[in-house]
Amino acid sequence: MASIAAKELTHKPLKEEIYDALHRQIIAGKYAPGDWLRQEDIASQMGVSMTPVREALDLLVAKGIAERVPYRGVRVREMSEKDVVEAYGMRLILEAMIAKEAALNISQEQITNLAAIMDEMDRHVELSEMPQERQLSREFHAAIADASGYNLLIQLYAIVSNAFPDWLLYEALYRKPELVSGSVAQTHDEHAKILEAFKKRDPDKAIKVSLEHVMESGRWLETYRDIPAKLLREKEKQVSHLIKKSK
């Protein structure tokens, strides 16, 4: 079982601090799909009462990261092949919509913030630092969603990004550490292209490079998690016309 130290907590309401700490552990693969999130153990590890832990677990369930099993407790959500493919398809659709709106509405302050997140990611390039790199990557994409200015899109993106199996992709880096340097460099290059499209206020380019970035995750799902290529390509076809248009 993963251990969560009290030092991982920050200065938010306690239930949100605990939620964030658990979320980081799940993204990092320290809790695997199907692992139980024992309320008593977590409370003991963090030195808190069980009430905020229970509330944090409720948040994880509400966001689709965990699932509650009647009479047994809460565990990290187990995703079927169908679940993964559906989440991938939804991510593609939302990324295209968000990229377009963000390119049209993003402020200079938000562009500066994206650049700062990228700079911080560049400081986390070792295998042991991949949890921080993964979290920063999620913050980068969440900041883009915020820049769209559409509250419903922001809410939908939060749900879908939580359903998207980051931990499945992250786990491959632990099994094949030789992939880390290439993965980090490629993520940087793809994020840089996205940021450049926003700087130019070019929605077509933003759509193209954003979709290509997500499709790279599809290659990882295919190569390292054995998700059938046919199912992934079917989802990609639903947005492929947007890439063609943006050329």
Coordinates of C-alpha atoms in Angstrom, one line a residue, residues 29-152:
G29 CA 0.7 4.8 -10.1
K30 CA 1.4 4.3 -6.4
Y31 CA -2.1 3.1 -6.1
A32 CA -3.1 0.8 -8.9
P33 CA -6.5 0.3 -10.4
G34 CA -8.5 -1.8 -8.0
D35 CA -6.4 -0.9 -4.9
W36 CA -8.5 -0.2 -1.9
L37 CA -8.3 3.3 -0.3
R38 CA -8.7 2.4 3.4
Q39 CA -10.1 5.2 5.4
E40 CA -8.5 4.2 8.6
D41 CA -5.0 3.6 7.1
I42 CA -5.0 7.0 5.3
A43 CA -6.1 8.9 8.4
S44 CA -3.4 7.2 10.4
Q45 CA -0.7 7.9 7.8
M46 CA -1.7 11.6 7.6
G47 CA -2.3 12.1 11.2
V48 CA -5.9 13.4 10.7
S49 CA -9.3 12.3 11.8
M50 CA -11.4 10.0 9.5
T51 CA -14.1 12.6 8.7
P52 CA -12.0 14.7 6.2
V53 CA -10.6 11.4 4.8
R54 CA -14.1 10.2 4.1
E55 CA -14.9 13.6 2.5
A56 CA -11.8 13.3 0.3
L57 CA -12.8 9.8 -0.8
D58 CA -16.2 11.2 -1.6
L59 CA -14.5 13.8 -3.9
L60 CA -12.5 11.1 -5.6
V61 CA -15.6 9.1 -6.3
A62 CA -17.5 12.2 -7.5
K63 CA -14.7 12.9 -10.0
G64 CA -14.7 9.4 -11.3
I65 CA -11.2 8.6 -10.1
A66 CA -12.3 6.1 -7.5
E67 CA -15.4 3.9 -7.1
R68 CA -17.4 3.0 -4.0
V69 CA -18.2 -0.7 -3.6
P70 CA -21.2 -1.4 -1.4
Y71 CA -20.3 -2.9 2.0
R72 CA -16.6 -2.9 1.1
G73 CA -15.3 0.6 0.7
V74 CA -13.6 2.8 -1.9
R75 CA -11.0 1.7 -4.4
V76 CA -9.2 3.2 -7.3
R77 CA -11.4 2.9 -10.4
E78 CA -10.8 -0.1 -12.5
M79 CA -11.1 0.7 -16.2
S80 CA -12.2 -1.7 -18.8
E81 CA -10.9 -1.5 -22.4
K82 CA -14.2 0.1 -23.3
D83 CA -13.8 2.7 -20.5
V84 CA -10.3 3.6 -21.7
V85 CA -11.4 4.0 -25.3
E86 CA -14.4 6.1 -24.4
A87 CA -12.3 8.4 -22.2
Y88 CA -9.8 8.8 -25.1
G89 CA -12.5 9.7 -27.5
M90 CA -14.0 12.3 -25.2
R91 CA -10.6 13.7 -24.5
L92 CA -10.0 14.2 -28.2
I93 CA -13.3 16.0 -28.7
L94 CA -12.9 18.3 -25.7
E95 CA -9.3 19.1 -26.5
A96 CA -10.3 20.3 -29.9
M97 CA -13.1 22.5 -28.6
I98 CA -10.9 23.9 -25.8
A99 CA -7.9 24.6 -28.0
K100 CA -10.1 26.7 -30.4
E101 CA -11.7 28.7 -27.7
A102 CA -8.5 29.2 -25.7
A103 CA -6.7 30.5 -28.9
L104 CA -9.4 33.1 -29.3
N105 CA -9.7 34.1 -25.6
I106 CA -6.4 33.5 -23.8
S107 CA -4.9 36.5 -22.0
Q108 CA -1.2 37.4 -21.9
E109 CA -1.2 36.6 -18.2
Q110 CA -2.5 33.1 -19.0
I111 CA 0.1 32.6 -21.7
T112 CA 2.8 33.6 -19.2
N113 CA 1.4 31.1 -16.7
L114 CA 1.6 28.3 -19.3
A115 CA 5.2 29.2 -20.0
A116 CA 5.9 29.1 -16.3
I117 CA 4.4 25.6 -15.9
M118 CA 6.5 24.4 -18.8
D119 CA 9.7 25.9 -17.2
E120 CA 8.8 24.0 -14.0
M121 CA 8.2 20.8 -15.9
D122 CA 11.7 21.1 -17.4
R123 CA 13.1 20.8 -13.9
H124 CA 11.6 17.4 -13.4
V125 CA 13.2 15.0 -15.9
E126 CA 14.2 12.0 -13.8
L127 CA 12.2 8.9 -13.3
S128 CA 11.8 9.6 -9.6
E129 CA 10.3 13.0 -10.6
M130 CA 7.7 11.8 -12.9
P131 CA 4.8 12.2 -10.4
Q132 CA 5.6 15.9 -10.3
E133 CA 6.0 16.1 -14.1
R134 CA 2.7 14.3 -14.6
Q135 CA 0.9 16.6 -12.2
L136 CA 2.4 19.7 -13.9
S137 CA 1.3 18.4 -17.2
R138 CA -2.3 18.1 -15.9
E139 CA -2.0 21.6 -14.6
F140 CA -0.9 22.8 -18.0
H141 CA -3.9 21.3 -19.7
A142 CA -6.3 22.5 -17.0
A143 CA -4.9 26.0 -17.4
I144 CA -5.7 25.8 -21.1
A145 CA -9.3 24.8 -20.3
D146 CA -9.6 27.8 -18.0
A147 CA -8.3 30.0 -20.8
S148 CA -11.2 28.9 -23.0
G149 CA -13.5 31.0 -20.8
Y150 CA -16.3 28.5 -21.0
N151 CA -17.4 27.2 -17.6
L152 CA -19.2 24.2 -18.9

